[in-house]
mmCIF file of C-alpha atoms in Angstrom:
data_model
loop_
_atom_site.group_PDB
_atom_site.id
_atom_site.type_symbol
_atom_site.label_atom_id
_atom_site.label_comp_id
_atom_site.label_asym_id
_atom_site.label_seq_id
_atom_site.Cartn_x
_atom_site.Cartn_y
_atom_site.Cartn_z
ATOM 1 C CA UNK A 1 -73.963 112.817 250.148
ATOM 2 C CA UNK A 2 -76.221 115.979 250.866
ATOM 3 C CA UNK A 3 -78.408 115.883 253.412
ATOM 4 C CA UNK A 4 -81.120 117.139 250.521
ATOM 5 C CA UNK A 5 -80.208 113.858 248.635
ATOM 6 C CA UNK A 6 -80.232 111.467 251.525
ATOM 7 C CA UNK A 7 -83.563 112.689 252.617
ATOM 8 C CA UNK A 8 -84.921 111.715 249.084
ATOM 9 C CA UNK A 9 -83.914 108.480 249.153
ATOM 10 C CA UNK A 10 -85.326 107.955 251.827
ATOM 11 C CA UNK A 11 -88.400 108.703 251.088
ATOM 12 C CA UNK A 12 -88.254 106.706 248.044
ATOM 13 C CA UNK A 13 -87.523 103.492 249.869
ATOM 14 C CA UNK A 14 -89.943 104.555 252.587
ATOM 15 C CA UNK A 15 -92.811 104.491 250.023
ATOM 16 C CA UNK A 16 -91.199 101.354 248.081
ATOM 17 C CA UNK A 17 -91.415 99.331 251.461
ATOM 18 C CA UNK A 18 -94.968 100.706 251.986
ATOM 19 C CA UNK A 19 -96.116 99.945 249.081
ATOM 20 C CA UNK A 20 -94.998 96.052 249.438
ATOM 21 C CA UNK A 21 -95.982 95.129 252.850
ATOM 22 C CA UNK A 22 -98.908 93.531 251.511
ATOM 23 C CA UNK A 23 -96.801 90.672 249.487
ATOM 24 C CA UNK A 24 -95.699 87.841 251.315
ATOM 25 C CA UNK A 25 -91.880 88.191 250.702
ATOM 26 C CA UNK A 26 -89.837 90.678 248.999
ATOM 27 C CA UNK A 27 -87.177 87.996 247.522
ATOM 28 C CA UNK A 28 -87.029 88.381 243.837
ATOM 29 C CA UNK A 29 -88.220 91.784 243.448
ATOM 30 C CA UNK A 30 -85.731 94.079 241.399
ATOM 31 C CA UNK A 31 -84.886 97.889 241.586
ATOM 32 C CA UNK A 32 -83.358 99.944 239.043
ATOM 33 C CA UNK A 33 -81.802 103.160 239.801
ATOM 34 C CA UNK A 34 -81.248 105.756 237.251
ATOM 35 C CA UNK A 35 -79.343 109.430 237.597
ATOM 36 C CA UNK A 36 -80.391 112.165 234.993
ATOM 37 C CA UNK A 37 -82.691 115.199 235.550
ATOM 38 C CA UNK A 38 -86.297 115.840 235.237
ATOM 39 C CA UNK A 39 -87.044 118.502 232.579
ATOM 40 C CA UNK A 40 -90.778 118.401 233.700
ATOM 41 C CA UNK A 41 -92.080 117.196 237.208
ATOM 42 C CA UNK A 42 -95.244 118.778 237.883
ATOM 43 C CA UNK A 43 -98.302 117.490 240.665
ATOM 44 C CA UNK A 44 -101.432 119.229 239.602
ATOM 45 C CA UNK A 45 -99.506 122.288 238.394
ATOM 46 C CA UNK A 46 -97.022 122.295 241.048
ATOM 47 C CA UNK A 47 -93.393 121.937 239.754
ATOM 48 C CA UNK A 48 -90.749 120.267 241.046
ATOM 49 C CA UNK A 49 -86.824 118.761 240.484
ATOM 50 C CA UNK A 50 -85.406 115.803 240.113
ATOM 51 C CA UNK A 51 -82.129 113.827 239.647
ATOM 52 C CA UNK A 52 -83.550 110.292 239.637
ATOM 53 C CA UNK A 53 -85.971 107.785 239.061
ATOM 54 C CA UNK A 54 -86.332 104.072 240.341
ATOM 55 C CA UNK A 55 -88.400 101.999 239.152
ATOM 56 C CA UNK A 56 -89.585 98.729 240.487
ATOM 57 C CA UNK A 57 -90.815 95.441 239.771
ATOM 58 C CA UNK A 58 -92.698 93.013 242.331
ATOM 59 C CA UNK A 59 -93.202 88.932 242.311
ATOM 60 C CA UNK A 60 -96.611 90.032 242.696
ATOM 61 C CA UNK A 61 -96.671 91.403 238.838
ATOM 62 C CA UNK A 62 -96.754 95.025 240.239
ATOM 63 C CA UNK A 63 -94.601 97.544 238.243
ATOM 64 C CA UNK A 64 -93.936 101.174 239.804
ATOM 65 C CA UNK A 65 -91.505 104.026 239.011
ATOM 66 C CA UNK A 66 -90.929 106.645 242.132
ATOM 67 C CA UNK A 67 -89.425 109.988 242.055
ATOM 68 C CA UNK A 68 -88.562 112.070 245.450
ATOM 69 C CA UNK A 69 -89.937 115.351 246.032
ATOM 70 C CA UNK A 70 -89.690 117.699 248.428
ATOM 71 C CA UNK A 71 -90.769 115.579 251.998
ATOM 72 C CA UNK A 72 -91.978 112.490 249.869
ATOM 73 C CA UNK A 73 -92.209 110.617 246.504
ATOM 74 C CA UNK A 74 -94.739 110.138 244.042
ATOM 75 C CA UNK A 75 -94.790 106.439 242.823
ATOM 76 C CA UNK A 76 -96.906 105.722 239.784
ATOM 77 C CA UNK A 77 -97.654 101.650 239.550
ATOM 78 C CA UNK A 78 -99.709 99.415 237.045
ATOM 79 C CA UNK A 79 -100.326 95.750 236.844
ATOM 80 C CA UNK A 80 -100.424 95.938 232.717
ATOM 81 C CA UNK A 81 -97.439 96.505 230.346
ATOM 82 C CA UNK A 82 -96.134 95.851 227.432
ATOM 83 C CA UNK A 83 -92.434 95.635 225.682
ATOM 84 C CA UNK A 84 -92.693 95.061 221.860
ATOM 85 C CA UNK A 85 -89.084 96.469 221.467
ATOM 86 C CA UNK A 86 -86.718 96.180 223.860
ATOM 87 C CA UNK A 87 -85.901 99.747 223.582
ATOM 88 C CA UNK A 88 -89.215 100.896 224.552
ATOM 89 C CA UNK A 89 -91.500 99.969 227.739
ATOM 90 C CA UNK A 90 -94.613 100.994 228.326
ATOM 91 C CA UNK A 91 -96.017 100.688 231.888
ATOM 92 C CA UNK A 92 -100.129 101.324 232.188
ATOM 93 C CA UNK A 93 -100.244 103.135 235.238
ATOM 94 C CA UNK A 94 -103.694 102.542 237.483
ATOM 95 C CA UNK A 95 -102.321 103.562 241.025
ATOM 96 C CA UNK A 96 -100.667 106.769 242.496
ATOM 97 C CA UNK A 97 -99.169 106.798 245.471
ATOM 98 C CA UNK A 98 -98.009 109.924 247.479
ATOM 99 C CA UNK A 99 -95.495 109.352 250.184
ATOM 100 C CA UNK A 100 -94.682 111.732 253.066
ATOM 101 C CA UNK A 101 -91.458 112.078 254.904
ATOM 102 C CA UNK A 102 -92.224 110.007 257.761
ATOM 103 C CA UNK A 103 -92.648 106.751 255.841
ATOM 104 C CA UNK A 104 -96.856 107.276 255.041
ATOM 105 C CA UNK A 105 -98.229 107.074 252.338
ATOM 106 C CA UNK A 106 -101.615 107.498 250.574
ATOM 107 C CA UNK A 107 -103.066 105.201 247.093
ATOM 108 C CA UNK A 108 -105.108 106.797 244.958
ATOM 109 C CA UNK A 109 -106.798 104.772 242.088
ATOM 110 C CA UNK A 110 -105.414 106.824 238.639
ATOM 111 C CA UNK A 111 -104.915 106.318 234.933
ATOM 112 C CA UNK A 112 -101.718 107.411 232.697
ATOM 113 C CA UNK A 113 -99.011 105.523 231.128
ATOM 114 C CA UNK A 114 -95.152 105.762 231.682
ATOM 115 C CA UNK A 115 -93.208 105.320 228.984
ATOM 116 C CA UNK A 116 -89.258 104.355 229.136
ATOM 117 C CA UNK A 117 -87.041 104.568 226.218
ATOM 118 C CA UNK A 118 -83.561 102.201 227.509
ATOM 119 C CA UNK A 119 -80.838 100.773 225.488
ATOM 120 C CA UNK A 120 -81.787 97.300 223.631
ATOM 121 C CA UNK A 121 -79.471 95.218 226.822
ATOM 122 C CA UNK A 122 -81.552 97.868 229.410
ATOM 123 C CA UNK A 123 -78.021 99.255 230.911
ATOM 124 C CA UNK A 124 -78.752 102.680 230.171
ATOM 125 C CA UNK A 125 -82.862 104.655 230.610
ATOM 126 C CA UNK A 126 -82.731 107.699 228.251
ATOM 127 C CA UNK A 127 -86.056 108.862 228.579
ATOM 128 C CA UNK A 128 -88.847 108.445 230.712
ATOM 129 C CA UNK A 129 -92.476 110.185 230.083
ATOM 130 C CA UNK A 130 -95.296 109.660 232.215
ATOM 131 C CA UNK A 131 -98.889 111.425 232.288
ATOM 132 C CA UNK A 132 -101.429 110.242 234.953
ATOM 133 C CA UNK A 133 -104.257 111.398 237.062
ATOM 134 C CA UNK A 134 -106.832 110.241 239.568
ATOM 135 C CA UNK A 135 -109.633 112.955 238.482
ATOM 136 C CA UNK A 136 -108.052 115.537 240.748
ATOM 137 C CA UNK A 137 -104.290 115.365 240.773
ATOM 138 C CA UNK A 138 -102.169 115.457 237.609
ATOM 139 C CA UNK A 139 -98.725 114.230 237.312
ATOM 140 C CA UNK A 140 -96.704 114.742 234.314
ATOM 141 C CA UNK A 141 -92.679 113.732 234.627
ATOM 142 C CA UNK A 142 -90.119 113.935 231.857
ATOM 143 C CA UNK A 143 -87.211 112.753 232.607
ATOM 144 C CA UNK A 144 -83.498 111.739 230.698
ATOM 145 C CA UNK A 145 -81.289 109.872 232.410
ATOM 146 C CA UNK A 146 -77.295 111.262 232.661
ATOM 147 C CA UNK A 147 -75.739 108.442 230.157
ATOM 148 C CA UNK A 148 -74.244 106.578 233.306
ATOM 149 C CA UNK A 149 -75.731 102.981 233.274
ATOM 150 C CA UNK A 150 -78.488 102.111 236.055
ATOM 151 C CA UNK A 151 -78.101 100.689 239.440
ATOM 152 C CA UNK A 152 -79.806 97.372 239.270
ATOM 153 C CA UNK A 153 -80.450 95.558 242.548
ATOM 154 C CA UNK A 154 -82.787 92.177 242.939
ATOM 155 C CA UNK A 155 -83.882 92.010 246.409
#
C-alpha cells in the first residue's frame, strides 16, 4: 500500500474516531468502504482527488460520509435522511468537519445534502453527489464508485 494511500486512511479514521468520542460506546456502529474516483472534489474552489469514500452510521442516529485529502478528510454528517427506494439515499447534511493529519479536527455547523445512488441489496455505491456549505466554505464531491462491492464493517 502507498505511503500516499496509508496516510489517507488514516486520516479518515482519525476524524471518524474524533468525531465519536462523544457517544458512549462505539458497538453497533457500521462503516462502509467504497473504491471509485472522484470526478469533482472541490473545498471552496480548491480541487482535489479521490479514490474513496466511507461513509458511516452511529447508534447515536448520526450519519457521515468522509473523503481524505491531502493531510486530512472532510466528513459531511446529518442527523435527517431519508430512503424511499432502496437504490437511492439521501443524507441531509448539517455538520462539516475538517480533519488534519495529526488526528484534529474542527465542526462547522453547514447545510447540503449527499445523495448515494447503490444497488437495491446496497453491495455496490455507484454514485455519490454531495453539495454543502457553512456560509464560507463550499464542498461539492462527485464521486462513482469502481463496480467492486463495498467493504462493510459493524464495529
Amino acid at each position: 500500500m502507498s505511503k500516499k494511500i496509508s496516510c489517507a486512511i488514516f486520516c479518515l479514521i482519525a476524524l471518524f474516531s474524533t468525531a465519536v468520542c462523544a457517544q458512549e460506546s462505539l458497538a453497533g456502529a457500521i462503516m462502509v468502504f467504497a473504491k471509485g474516483k472522484c470526478t469533482t472534489l472541490s473545498v471552496s474552489g480548491e480541487k482535489y482527488t479521490c479514490k474513496a469514500v466511507v461513509y458511516s452510521h452511529f447508534k447515536n442516529g448520526r450519519t457521515a460520509w468522509q473523503v481524505a485529502i491531502p493531510d486530512g478528510a472532510i466528513m459531511l454528517a446529518g442527523g435527517r435522511d431519508s430512503q424511499l427506494d432502496p437504490t437511492r439515499y439521501v443524507l441531509q447534511i448539517d455538520t462539516l468537519r475538517a480533519g488534519r493529519g495529526d488526528g484534529s479536527s474542527q465542526p462547522y455547523k453547514a447545510q447540503g445534502t449527499c445523495t448515494a445512488k447503490l444497488s437495491a441489496d446496497g453491495v455496490y455505491l455507484h454514485s455519490l453527489s454531495c453539495s454543502a456549505t457553512n456560509g464560507i466554505e463550499d464542498v461539492q464531491i462527485e464521486f462513482f464508485g469502481d463496480g467492486t462491492p463495498v467493504d462493510r464493517k459493524t464495529l
